[in-house]
Coordinates of C-alpha atoms and ligand atoms in Angstrom, one line a residue:
X1 CA -3.6 22.1 37.2
X2 CA 0.1 22.2 38.4
X3 CA 0.4 23.5 41.7
X4 CA 3.6 24.8 43.9
X5 CA 3.4 21.7 46.5
X6 CA 6.0 21.0 48.8
X7 CA 7.8 23.9 48.3
X8 CA 10.0 23.6 51.2
X9 CA 11.7 19.8 50.1
X10 CA 11.2 21.0 46.1
X11 CA 12.3 24.4 45.8
X12 CA 10.8 25.7 42.5
X13 CA 14.4 26.8 40.0
X14 CA 13.3 30.9 39.1
X15 CA 16.2 31.3 37.0
X16 CA 17.6 33.9 35.3
X17 CA 20.5 34.5 33.4
X18 CA 22.6 35.4 36.2
X19 CA 21.6 32.4 38.4
X20 CA 22.2 29.9 35.0
X21 CA 26.2 31.6 34.8
X22 CA 26.4 30.8 38.6
X23 CA 25.1 27.7 38.3
X24 CA 27.6 26.8 35.3
X25 CA 30.7 27.9 37.7
X26 CA 29.4 25.9 40.2
X27 CA 29.0 23.1 38.9
X28 CA 32.8 22.6 37.1
X29 CA 34.6 25.0 36.3
X30 CA 35.8 23.8 32.9
X31 CA 37.1 26.5 30.3
X32 CA 34.7 25.0 28.0
X33 CA 32.0 25.9 30.5
X34 CA 33.1 29.5 30.7
X35 CA 33.4 29.9 27.2
X36 CA 29.4 28.8 26.9
X37 CA 28.7 31.3 29.8
X38 CA 30.0 34.1 28.0
X39 CA 28.1 32.6 24.5
X40 CA 24.8 32.4 26.7
X41 CA 25.4 36.1 28.2
X42 CA 25.9 37.2 24.1
X43 CA 23.1 34.7 23.3
X44 CA 20.4 36.4 26.3
X45 CA 21.3 40.0 25.2
X46 CA 20.4 38.8 21.5
X47 CA 17.5 37.2 22.5
X48 CA 15.8 40.0 24.3
X49 CA 17.6 42.9 23.6
X50 CA 16.9 45.2 20.7
X51 CA 15.5 43.2 18.1
X52 CA 18.2 43.2 15.0
X53 CA 18.2 41.8 11.8
X54 CA 15.3 43.5 10.0
X55 CA 15.8 42.2 7.4
X56 CA 15.5 38.4 7.6
X57 CA 13.5 37.7 5.2
X58 CA 10.3 37.1 7.7
X59 CA 9.9 36.3 10.9
X60 CA 9.7 32.7 11.6
X61 CA 6.9 32.7 14.2
X62 CA 4.0 35.4 13.7
X63 CA 3.7 38.0 16.2
X64 CA 1.1 36.7 18.2
X65 CA 1.2 33.2 20.2
X66 CA 1.0 30.1 18.8
X67 CA -1.9 29.5 16.5
X68 CA -3.5 26.1 18.5
X69 CA -5.8 24.8 15.2
X70 CA -4.0 21.6 13.9
X71 CA -2.8 21.6 10.6
X72 CA -4.4 19.2 9.1
X73 CA -1.3 19.1 5.8
X74 CA 0.9 18.7 8.4
X75 CA -0.8 16.0 9.9
X76 CA -0.9 13.8 7.2
X77 CA 2.6 13.4 6.9
X78 CA 2.8 11.8 10.0
X79 CA 0.3 9.1 9.0
X80 CA 2.9 6.0 10.0
X81 CA 1.9 6.7 13.2
X82 CA 0.9 3.9 15.6
X83 CA 0.1 3.0 19.2
X84 CA 1.6 0.8 20.7
X85 CA 0.4 0.8 24.5
X86 CA 1.1 -2.4 25.1
X87 CA 4.7 -2.4 24.2
X88 CA 5.2 1.2 26.7
X89 CA 4.6 -0.3 29.4
X90 CA 6.0 -3.3 29.5
X91 CA 9.4 -2.2 27.6
X92 CA 12.3 -2.3 30.3
X93 CA 15.8 -2.0 29.4
X94 CA 18.6 -4.5 29.0
X95 CA 21.2 -2.6 30.9
X96 CA 20.7 -2.0 34.7
X97 CA 21.7 0.5 37.6
X98 CA 25.0 -1.4 38.3
X99 CA 26.7 -0.6 35.3
X100 CA 26.5 3.1 35.9
X101 CA 28.0 2.9 38.6
X102 CA 30.8 5.1 39.0
X103 CA 33.3 1.8 39.7
X104 CA 31.9 -0.4 36.7
X105 CA 31.7 3.4 34.3
X106 CA 35.4 2.9 35.0
X107 CA 35.9 -0.4 32.9
X108 CA 32.8 -1.4 30.8
X109 CA 32.6 1.5 28.4
X110 CA 29.3 2.7 29.3
X111 CA 28.0 6.4 29.4
X112 CA 26.0 8.0 31.3
X113 CA 23.5 10.4 29.5
X114 CA 21.4 13.7 31.0
X115 CA 18.2 13.7 29.6
X116 CA 16.8 17.5 28.6
X117 CA 13.4 18.1 27.8
X118 CA 11.4 21.3 27.7
X119 CA 8.4 22.0 29.1
X120 CA 5.4 23.7 27.0
X121 CA 1.8 23.2 27.3
X122 CA 1.4 19.2 27.6
X123 CA 2.2 19.0 31.2
X124 CA 1.0 15.1 30.9
X125 CA 2.8 13.9 28.2
X126 CA 6.0 15.7 29.9
X127 CA 5.1 13.3 32.8
X128 CA 4.5 10.2 30.5
X129 CA 7.9 11.1 29.1
X130 CA 9.9 11.6 31.9
X131 CA 8.2 8.2 33.8
X132 CA 9.4 5.9 30.8
X133 CA 12.9 7.8 30.7
X134 CA 13.1 6.9 34.3
X135 CA 13.0 3.2 33.2
X136 CA 16.7 3.6 31.1
X137 CA 19.7 3.3 33.8
X138 CA 21.6 5.3 31.4
X139 CA 19.5 8.2 31.6
X140 CA 21.2 9.3 35.3
X141 CA 20.0 12.8 35.4
X142 CA 17.0 14.5 33.9
X143 CA 17.3 18.5 33.5
X144 CA 14.0 19.8 32.3
X145 CA 13.8 23.9 31.4
X146 CA 10.2 24.8 31.5
X147 CA 9.5 27.6 29.1
X148 CA 6.0 28.5 30.3
X149 CA 5.5 31.1 32.7
X150 CA 1.6 30.3 33.5
X151 CA 2.2 27.1 34.3
X152 CA 5.1 26.3 37.3
X153 CA 6.7 23.3 37.1
X154 CA 7.8 21.1 40.4
X155 CA 10.0 17.9 40.6
X156 CA 7.2 16.3 42.5
X157 CA 4.4 16.6 39.5
X158 CA 6.4 13.8 38.0
X159 CA 5.2 11.2 40.4
X160 CA 9.1 9.6 40.6
X161 CA 10.2 7.9 43.7
X162 CA 13.3 5.7 45.5
X163 CA 11.5 2.9 43.9
X164 CA 11.1 3.9 40.0
X165 CA 13.9 6.4 39.6
X166 CA 16.4 5.2 42.5
X167 CA 19.0 6.0 39.8
X168 CA 18.2 9.2 38.5
X169 CA 18.8 12.6 39.9
X170 CA 16.1 15.1 38.2
X171 CA 15.9 18.8 38.4
X172 CA 13.2 21.3 36.9
X173 CA 14.0 25.2 35.9
X174 CA 11.2 27.6 35.5
X175 CA 12.0 30.3 33.1
X176 CA 10.5 33.4 33.7
X177 CA 10.7 33.3 29.5
X178 CA 9.8 31.6 26.8
X179 CA 13.8 30.5 25.1
X180 CA 11.7 27.7 23.2
X181 CA 14.3 26.0 21.4
X182 CA 17.6 27.8 22.6
X183 CA 17.1 26.9 26.2
X184 CA 18.1 22.2 25.0
X185 CA 20.8 23.8 24.0
X186 CA 22.0 25.9 27.2
X187 CA 20.4 23.3 29.1
X188 CA 22.6 20.8 28.0
X189 CA 25.0 23.0 28.5
X190 CA 24.6 22.7 32.4
X191 CA 24.4 18.7 31.9
X192 CA 27.0 16.4 34.5
X193 CA 27.8 13.9 32.3
X194 CA 28.9 14.4 28.5
X195 CA 26.2 13.4 26.5
X196 CA 22.6 14.4 26.6
X197 CA 18.7 12.8 25.3
X198 CA 16.7 15.4 23.4
X199 CA 13.4 14.5 22.9
X200 CA 10.2 16.5 22.7
X201 CA 7.0 15.9 25.0
X202 CA 4.8 14.6 22.0
X203 CA 6.9 11.3 21.6
X204 CA 8.0 8.3 22.9
X205 CA 10.9 6.3 21.7
X206 CA 10.3 2.5 22.3
X207 CA 13.7 2.0 20.3
X208 CA 15.8 3.6 23.7
X209 CA 18.6 0.3 23.7
X210 CA 19.2 -0.2 20.6
X211 CA 19.7 3.9 19.6
X212 CA 21.8 3.7 22.9
X213 CA 23.7 0.4 22.0
X214 CA 25.1 2.0 18.1
X215 CA 25.1 5.5 19.8
X216 CA 28.1 3.6 21.9
X217 CA 29.6 3.1 19.1
X218 CA 29.8 5.9 18.0
X219 CA 29.4 8.7 20.9
X220 CA 31.2 11.4 18.8
X221 CA 28.1 11.6 16.1
X222 CA 24.2 13.1 16.9
X223 CA 22.6 9.8 16.7
X224 CA 18.7 10.1 15.6
X225 CA 15.8 8.5 15.0
X226 CA 12.8 9.2 12.1
X227 CA 9.8 7.8 10.1
X228 CA 11.5 6.5 7.1
X229 CA 9.7 9.0 4.7
X230 CA 11.2 11.9 7.3
X231 CA 14.7 10.0 6.7
X232 CA 14.1 10.5 2.6
X233 CA 13.7 13.6 3.1
X234 CA 16.8 14.0 5.7
X235 CA 18.3 12.7 2.3
X236 CA 18.1 15.1 0.7
X237 CA 18.7 17.8 3.4
X238 CA 22.1 16.7 3.3
X239 CA 24.7 19.9 2.0
X240 CA 27.9 18.8 1.3
X241 CA 30.9 20.4 -0.7
X242 CA 34.3 18.3 -0.6
X243 CA 36.1 21.2 -2.4
X244 CA 35.8 23.1 1.3
X245 CA 34.9 20.5 3.7
X246 CA 31.2 20.5 3.5
X247 CA 29.4 17.3 4.6
X248 CA 26.6 18.2 6.8
X249 CA 22.9 17.1 7.2
X250 CA 19.9 17.7 8.9
X251 CA 18.1 15.9 11.3
X252 CA 14.9 16.4 13.8
X253 CA 15.7 16.1 17.3
X254 CA 12.5 15.7 18.7
X255 CA 11.9 12.1 18.5
X256 CA 14.9 11.2 20.4
X257 CA 18.5 12.7 20.0
X258 CA 21.7 11.1 21.8
X259 CA 24.2 14.5 21.5
X260 CA 27.9 15.0 23.0
X261 CA 27.8 18.1 25.3
X262 CA 31.2 18.8 23.4
X263 CA 29.1 19.8 20.1
X264 CA 26.5 21.5 22.4
X265 CA 29.3 23.8 23.6
X266 CA 30.6 24.6 20.2
X267 CA 27.4 25.5 18.7
X268 CA 26.9 28.0 21.5
X269 CA 29.9 29.5 21.0
X270 CA 28.7 29.6 16.9
X271 CA 25.2 30.8 17.9
X272 CA 27.6 33.8 19.9
X273 CA 29.9 35.1 17.4
X274 CA 27.2 34.2 14.6
X275 CA 24.4 36.8 15.6
X276 CA 21.6 35.4 14.4
X277 CA 18.3 36.6 14.6
X278 CA 16.0 36.5 18.4
X279 CA 13.6 34.8 15.6
X280 CA 16.0 32.6 14.9
X281 CA 17.3 31.9 17.7
X282 CA 13.9 30.4 19.1
X283 CA 14.4 27.7 16.0
X284 CA 18.1 26.9 17.5
X285 CA 17.4 22.8 16.2
X286 CA 17.3 24.1 12.3
X287 CA 21.0 25.1 12.8
X288 CA 22.4 23.1 15.3
X289 CA 22.8 19.6 13.1
X290 CA 23.6 21.2 10.4
X291 CA 26.4 23.5 11.9
X292 CA 28.1 20.4 13.9
X293 CA 29.0 20.2 9.8
X294 CA 28.8 16.0 10.2
X295 CA 26.1 14.3 9.2
X296 CA 23.1 12.6 11.9
X297 CA 23.7 9.1 12.1
X298 CA 20.2 8.5 11.8
X299 CA 17.9 5.2 12.0
X300 CA 14.4 4.8 10.4
X301 CA 11.6 3.2 12.1
X302 CA 7.9 4.0 13.1
X303 CA 7.2 6.1 15.7
X304 CA 5.2 6.9 18.7
X305 CA 3.0 9.9 19.0
X306 CA 1.5 11.3 22.7
X307 CA -0.7 14.0 22.2
X308 CA 0.6 16.1 19.6
X309 CA -1.7 19.1 20.9
X310 CA -0.3 22.7 21.8
X311 CA 2.7 21.8 19.6
X312 CA 5.3 24.3 17.5
X313 CA 3.7 22.6 14.4
X314 CA 0.4 23.4 15.2
X315 CA -0.8 26.3 12.8
X316 CA 2.3 28.1 11.6
X317 CA 3.7 27.6 8.2
X318 CA 5.9 25.4 9.4
X319 CA 7.1 24.2 5.8
X320 CA 8.5 27.8 4.7
X321 CA 9.9 28.5 8.7
X322 CA 11.7 24.8 7.9
X323 CA 12.9 25.7 4.5
X324 CA 14.0 28.8 5.3
X325 CA 16.1 28.6 8.1
X326 CA 17.6 24.8 6.6
X327 CA 19.0 27.4 4.0
X328 CA 19.6 30.3 5.9
X329 CA 21.8 27.2 8.6
X330 CA 23.5 25.7 5.2
X331 CA 24.2 28.9 3.6
X332 CA 26.1 30.7 6.6
X333 CA 27.9 27.6 7.2
X334 CA 29.0 27.1 3.9
X335 CA 30.5 31.0 3.8
X336 CA 32.1 30.0 7.1
X337 CA 33.7 27.4 5.5
X338 CA 34.6 29.0 1.7
X339 CA 36.1 31.8 4.2
X340 CA 38.1 29.4 5.9
X341 CA 39.0 31.7 8.6
X342 CA 39.5 31.0 12.7
X343 CA 35.9 30.5 13.5
X344 CA 33.7 27.0 15.6
X345 CA 33.3 25.0 12.9
X346 CA 34.9 22.0 12.5
X347 CA 36.8 20.9 9.3
X348 CA 37.3 16.9 10.1
X349 CA 34.3 14.4 8.9
X350 CA 34.1 12.1 11.6
X351 CA 34.1 8.4 11.3
X352 CA 32.4 6.7 10.1
X353 CA 31.4 8.4 6.5
X354 CA 28.3 7.6 5.3
X355 CA 29.3 5.1 3.3
X356 CA 30.6 3.0 6.3
X357 CA 28.1 2.9 8.2
X358 CA 25.6 0.3 8.1
X359 CA 23.3 0.4 11.6
X360 CA 20.3 1.3 9.6
X361 CA 16.8 0.3 11.9
X362 CA 16.4 -0.6 15.5
X363 CA 14.2 -3.7 15.3
X364 CA 10.8 -3.5 16.9
X365 CA 11.5 -5.4 20.3
X366 CA 14.3 -3.4 20.4
X367 CA 16.7 -6.2 21.4
X368 CA 18.9 -5.5 17.6
X369 CA 19.5 -3.4 15.2
X370 CA 19.8 -3.9 11.4
X371 CA 22.4 -3.7 9.6
X372 CA 23.0 -3.7 5.7
X373 CA 26.1 -1.8 4.0
X374 CA 22.6 -1.5 1.2
X375 CA 21.7 1.7 1.0
X376 CA 19.1 3.0 -2.2
X377 CA 19.9 6.4 -1.8
X378 CA 22.5 8.2 -3.0
X379 CA 25.3 9.4 -0.8
X380 CA 25.9 12.9 -0.3
X381 CA 28.5 13.8 -2.6
X382 CA 25.8 13.3 -5.3
X383 CA 25.0 16.6 -5.2
X384 CA 27.3 19.3 -4.5
X385 CA 26.0 22.2 -2.4
X386 CA 27.3 26.0 -2.8
X387 CA 25.4 29.2 -1.8
X388 CA 25.5 30.9 -5.4
X389 CA 24.2 28.2 -7.6
X390 CA 21.7 27.1 -5.5
X391 CA 19.9 29.4 -3.6
X392 CA 16.8 27.6 -1.7
X393 CA 16.3 24.5 0.1
X394 CA 14.1 23.3 -3.2
X395 CA 16.8 23.6 -5.8
X396 CA 19.0 21.3 -3.5
X397 CA 15.6 19.0 -3.7
X398 CA 15.5 19.4 -7.8
X399 CA 19.6 18.3 -7.9
X400 CA 18.1 15.4 -5.7
X401 CA 15.5 14.2 -7.3
X402 CA 17.1 13.6 -10.7
X403 CA 19.4 10.9 -8.6
X404 CA 18.0 8.0 -8.8
X405 CA 16.1 6.6 -5.3
X406 CA 13.1 4.7 -3.7
X407 CA 9.8 7.1 -4.5
X408 CA 7.7 7.8 -1.2
X409 CA 5.5 5.2 -1.6
X410 CA 8.1 2.2 -2.1
X411 CA 9.9 3.1 0.9
X412 CA 7.1 4.0 2.9
X413 CA 6.5 -0.2 2.1
X414 CA 9.8 -1.3 2.0
X415 CA 11.9 0.1 4.5
X416 CA 14.6 -1.3 6.4
X417 CA 12.5 -1.8 10.0
X418 CA 10.1 -4.4 7.7
X419 CA 13.0 -6.7 8.1
X420 CA 13.1 -6.9 11.8
X421 CA 9.5 -6.1 12.9
X422 CA 8.2 -9.4 13.3
X423 CA 6.2 -9.1 10.7
X424 CA 6.2 -11.9 8.2
X425 CA 3.9 -10.3 5.0
X426 CA 6.1 -7.1 5.4
X427 CA 9.2 -7.2 3.8
X428 CA 12.6 -4.6 3.4
X429 CA 13.6 -4.3 -0.3
X430 CA 17.2 -4.2 -1.3
X431 CA 15.9 -1.9 -3.7
X432 CA 19.1 -1.7 -5.9
X433 CA 20.4 -5.7 -6.9
X434 CA 22.8 -7.0 -4.1
X435 CA 26.1 -7.0 -5.6
X436 CA 28.9 -9.8 -4.3
X437 CA 30.2 -8.7 -1.2
X438 CA 27.1 -6.2 0.2
X439 CA 25.2 -7.7 3.1
X440 CA 22.5 -7.5 5.9
X441 CA 22.4 -8.3 9.4
X442 CA 21.6 -8.4 12.9
X443 CA 23.4 -6.5 16.0
X444 CA 21.9 -8.2 18.6
X445 CA 22.0 -6.0 21.8
X446 CA 23.1 -8.7 23.7
X447 CA 25.6 -12.2 22.8
X448 CA 23.9 -15.3 21.7
X449 CA 24.9 -18.6 20.2
X450 CA 23.1 -19.9 17.3
X451 CA 24.4 -22.8 14.9
X452 CA 21.8 -21.4 12.1
X453 CA 19.9 -18.3 10.8
X454 CA 16.8 -18.4 9.0
X455 CA 15.8 -16.0 6.2
X456 CA 12.7 -15.5 5.3
X457 CA 11.7 -13.2 1.7
X458 CA 8.7 -12.9 -0.6
X459 CA 10.8 -14.3 -3.2
X460 CA 11.8 -17.7 -3.5
X461 CA 14.6 -18.5 -2.4
X462 CA 16.2 -21.5 -0.4
X463 CA 17.7 -22.7 -3.7
X464 CA 19.9 -20.2 -3.0
X465 CA 22.1 -21.1 0.2
X466 CA 25.6 -21.3 -2.0
X467 CA 25.2 -17.7 -2.8
X468 CA 25.7 -16.6 1.2
X469 CA 28.7 -16.1 3.2
X470 CA 27.7 -16.0 7.2
X471 CA 30.3 -14.1 9.6
X472 CA 29.8 -13.7 12.9
X473 CA 31.6 -11.3 15.5
X474 CA 31.9 -10.0 19.5
X475 CA 32.4 -6.0 18.8
X476 CA 31.4 -5.4 15.3
X477 CA 35.5 -5.1 14.1
X478 CA 36.3 -8.2 14.1
X479 CA 34.2 -10.3 12.0
X480 CA 35.1 -14.4 12.6
X481 CA 33.6 -16.1 8.6
X482 CA 32.8 -19.0 6.3
X483 CA 31.6 -19.3 3.1
X484 CA 30.0 -22.8 2.1
X485 CA 31.8 -21.6 -0.7
X486 CA 34.8 -21.1 0.8
X487 CA 37.9 -22.9 -1.7
X488 CA 35.9 -21.9 -5.0
X489 CA 35.7 -18.2 -4.0
X490 CA 38.9 -16.2 -4.4
X491 CA 36.9 -12.7 -2.9
X492 CA 37.2 -14.9 0.8
X493 CA 40.3 -12.8 0.6
X494 CA 38.9 -9.9 1.0
X495 CA 36.8 -11.1 3.9
X496 CA 40.0 -12.5 5.0
X497 CA 41.7 -8.9 4.7
X498 CA 39.4 -7.4 6.9
X499 CA 39.5 -9.9 9.7
X500 CA 43.3 -10.7 9.7
X501 CA 43.3 -10.4 13.3
X502 CA 42.1 -13.7 15.2
X503 CA 40.8 -15.0 11.9
X504 CA 38.6 -18.2 13.0
X505 CA 37.1 -20.4 10.1
X506 CA 33.8 -21.3 10.8
X507 CA 32.2 -24.9 9.2
X508 CA 29.5 -24.6 6.8
X509 CA 26.7 -27.4 8.6
X510 CA 24.8 -29.1 6.6
X511 CA 21.2 -29.2 8.0
X512 CA 19.1 -32.2 7.9
X513 CA 17.1 -32.7 5.5
X514 CA 13.9 -32.2 7.6
X515 CA 15.5 -28.1 8.7
X516 CA 15.6 -27.3 4.7
X517 CA 12.4 -26.2 4.4
X518 CA 10.3 -26.9 1.9
X519 CA 8.7 -23.5 1.7
X520 CA 10.7 -21.9 -1.0
X521 CA 10.4 -18.5 0.6
X522 CA 12.5 -19.7 3.8
X523 CA 16.2 -20.4 3.8
X524 CA 18.0 -21.8 6.4
X525 CA 22.2 -21.9 7.0
X526 CA 23.9 -23.6 9.2
X527 CA 27.2 -22.7 10.1
X528 CA 29.6 -24.0 13.1
X529 CA 32.4 -22.2 14.5
X530 CA 35.2 -24.3 16.4
X531 CA 35.4 -21.1 18.8
X532 CA 32.1 -21.5 19.6
X533 CA 31.8 -18.2 21.5
X534 CA 28.6 -16.0 21.6
X535 CA 28.4 -13.0 19.3
X536 CA 26.6 -10.3 18.7
X537 CA 26.8 -9.0 15.3
X538 CA 25.3 -11.4 12.2
X539 CA 26.7 -10.4 8.4
X540 CA 24.9 -12.6 5.5
X541 CA 27.0 -12.2 2.7
X542 CA 26.2 -11.8 -0.8
X543 CA 29.1 -14.5 -3.2
X544 CA 27.7 -13.1 -6.1
X545 CA 25.9 -10.8 -8.0
X546 CA 21.9 -11.1 -7.8
X547 CA 19.7 -10.2 -11.2
X548 CA 17.0 -8.3 -9.2
X549 CA 16.2 -6.3 -5.5
X550 CA 16.2 -8.5 -2.8
X551 CA 13.8 -9.0 -0.1
X552 CA 13.8 -9.9 3.7
X553 CA 10.6 -9.9 5.6
X554 CA 12.2 -11.5 8.2
X555 CA 15.3 -12.9 10.0
X556 CA 15.7 -15.6 12.8
X557 CA 18.4 -17.4 15.0
X558 CA 18.0 -20.3 17.3
X559 CA 15.9 -18.5 19.7
X560 CA 16.2 -15.1 18.6
X561 CA 13.5 -14.1 15.9
X562 CA 12.6 -10.7 14.2
Ligands
LIG601 C1 6.5 5.0 43.2 O1 5.8 5.6 42.1 C2 5.2 4.8 41.7 C3 4.5 5.2 40.1 O2 4.4 6.4 40.2 C4 3.9 4.4 42.1 O3 3.1 2.6 41.5 C5 5.0 3.4 43.6 O4 3.2 3.2 44.4 C6 5.9 4.7 44.4 N1 6.3 3.9 45.9 C7 6.6 4.6 46.3 C8 7.1 3.9 47.4 O5 6.2 5.6 47.1
LIG602 C1 -4.7 29.2 12.3 O1 -3.7 28.0 11.8 C2 -5.0 27.0 11.1 C3 -4.5 26.1 10.0 O2 -2.8 27.0 9.1 C4 -6.0 28.8 10.1 O3 -6.7 27.6 9.0 C5 -6.1 29.8 10.6 O4 -7.1 30.1 10.4 C6 -5.4 29.8 11.8 N1 -6.2 31.3 12.6 C7 -5.4 32.1 13.3 C8 -6.2 32.6 14.4 O5 -4.7 32.5 12.9
LIG603 C1 28.7 27.5 -10.2 O1 27.8 26.2 -11.0 C2 28.7 26.1 -11.9 C3 28.8 25.1 -12.6 O2 28.9 24.2 -12.1 C4 30.3 25.9 -11.6 O3 31.0 26.0 -12.0 C5 31.1 27.1 -10.4 O4 32.1 26.9 -9.4 C6 29.8 26.8 -9.0 N1 29.7 28.1 -8.4 C7 29.8 27.9 -7.1 C8 30.3 28.8 -6.3 O5 30.8 26.8 -6.8

């Protein structure tokens, strides 16, 4: 039981809309905040005023309170779970609190982040999440919005102190009303920093550094992560129509997502002007990513569940609600874009576009990311959305299912993360046969110096040395390349074109016979750059078309195996 202890030291905030708007004004009087205040007041009216939009098909929630029975059909979809107790305890960030001091931030390009968490019934889970997130120094602020009137929360409940959370400011808001999903967005609008991190209290995210590092490269986009099979599902739930600049996709946010606060403020304005019903506002998560009109940058990896009782998903007919609201979100976006009036929806597609993205999965040790341009799923433009021909999400799925992409079973066994999961017996499979120019590789969180790379495959690959070209980069933009077949292959001109600035040619370095493996599954490639500077990115590029899909079970550099 949570008690209201130490009242004077750490008062419990009980928030009303009025107090909320005062707080917004106090903390920074910028125009977006004023918009957010106005929007919030509209939203409060929508939530607590007379119920409108009676015609909305069926209320997303049953009128009674939640049904806490565990729905087995839902949980079956989560069968990728794996416990990682020892990992949870030993994980440490590669970033240090000093890097997030105001002075350091002026020059190092890092971004401090506000964590937004919701309190409901899983207080132990919430405490575990808070203590875990406190280990990561980019989280300089944690805002907890407690939607549970029966169990007030207090900052002290989280047992943080100057040892484990010196860099951190934590605030708890006890709400008198359950604002459901919506409270994530209103709370993020109060954040001190320009980016928020959302996570539910029933997961731990063991890949925070990896996802944060990828977020730093493209901080304008939503960065989320989910298990491979849900990633596959999300690929079906992309809604594209080039004629009206519609280029969006759905993502769950509860397993950990970095989000620009500007997108949240825009979303509040969208909610204010679209007059969604109360029931739909409660499931605002199903609208948010779609209404950004951008494809979220999503990683695919195993997840780590905490106690999952008492959740929203228990007992309600979740899939009906999900499908209805995702369709409603897409359909309303479509209408707005087609009307082409002045509104709060973005038209311009943000970079990098899906076909330019290559970060796919965090490494199991959270020290790197797996890269490949080979995407086994169709690009979003392969299915065009409009709300006349497509009247429900199932119809969109039917269109997508006609295309060529991996089956659930294939993807469960061969998703990206198996290349970097420290298990030689599980392998990423490219699904498509690689073409010349396709590549895979690593983005390491800290720079390393290495002169050879080892690829482990389920296939016989030790004769394929000349198939690959290696290039490295310190920043992911400027590449230093070498090819064992440099003089024979004119295609290297393509490499040279993209890497023209300060282009350095590295030499192929033959390995000693002893090193050249007798193991047919193992391929060692030696390389040597004259600049010899440590690098963070490594690309292994196919120099010619292969007849079959390629498998990578493991990758290794000197002192760095994944
Ligand atoms: C701080 O909290 C941690 C974890 O709850 C605890 O182990 C540690 O003893 C506390 N330190 C102080 C100085 O209170
Ligand atoms: C709660 O949900 C379960 C699983 O969906 C269902 O079998 C049960 O009948 C529900 N109970 C109530 C009281 O609605
Ligand atoms: C519906 O599909 C038809 C046939 O593909 C197409 O010509 C038409 O433009 C579509 N309707 C809308 C509103 O896009």
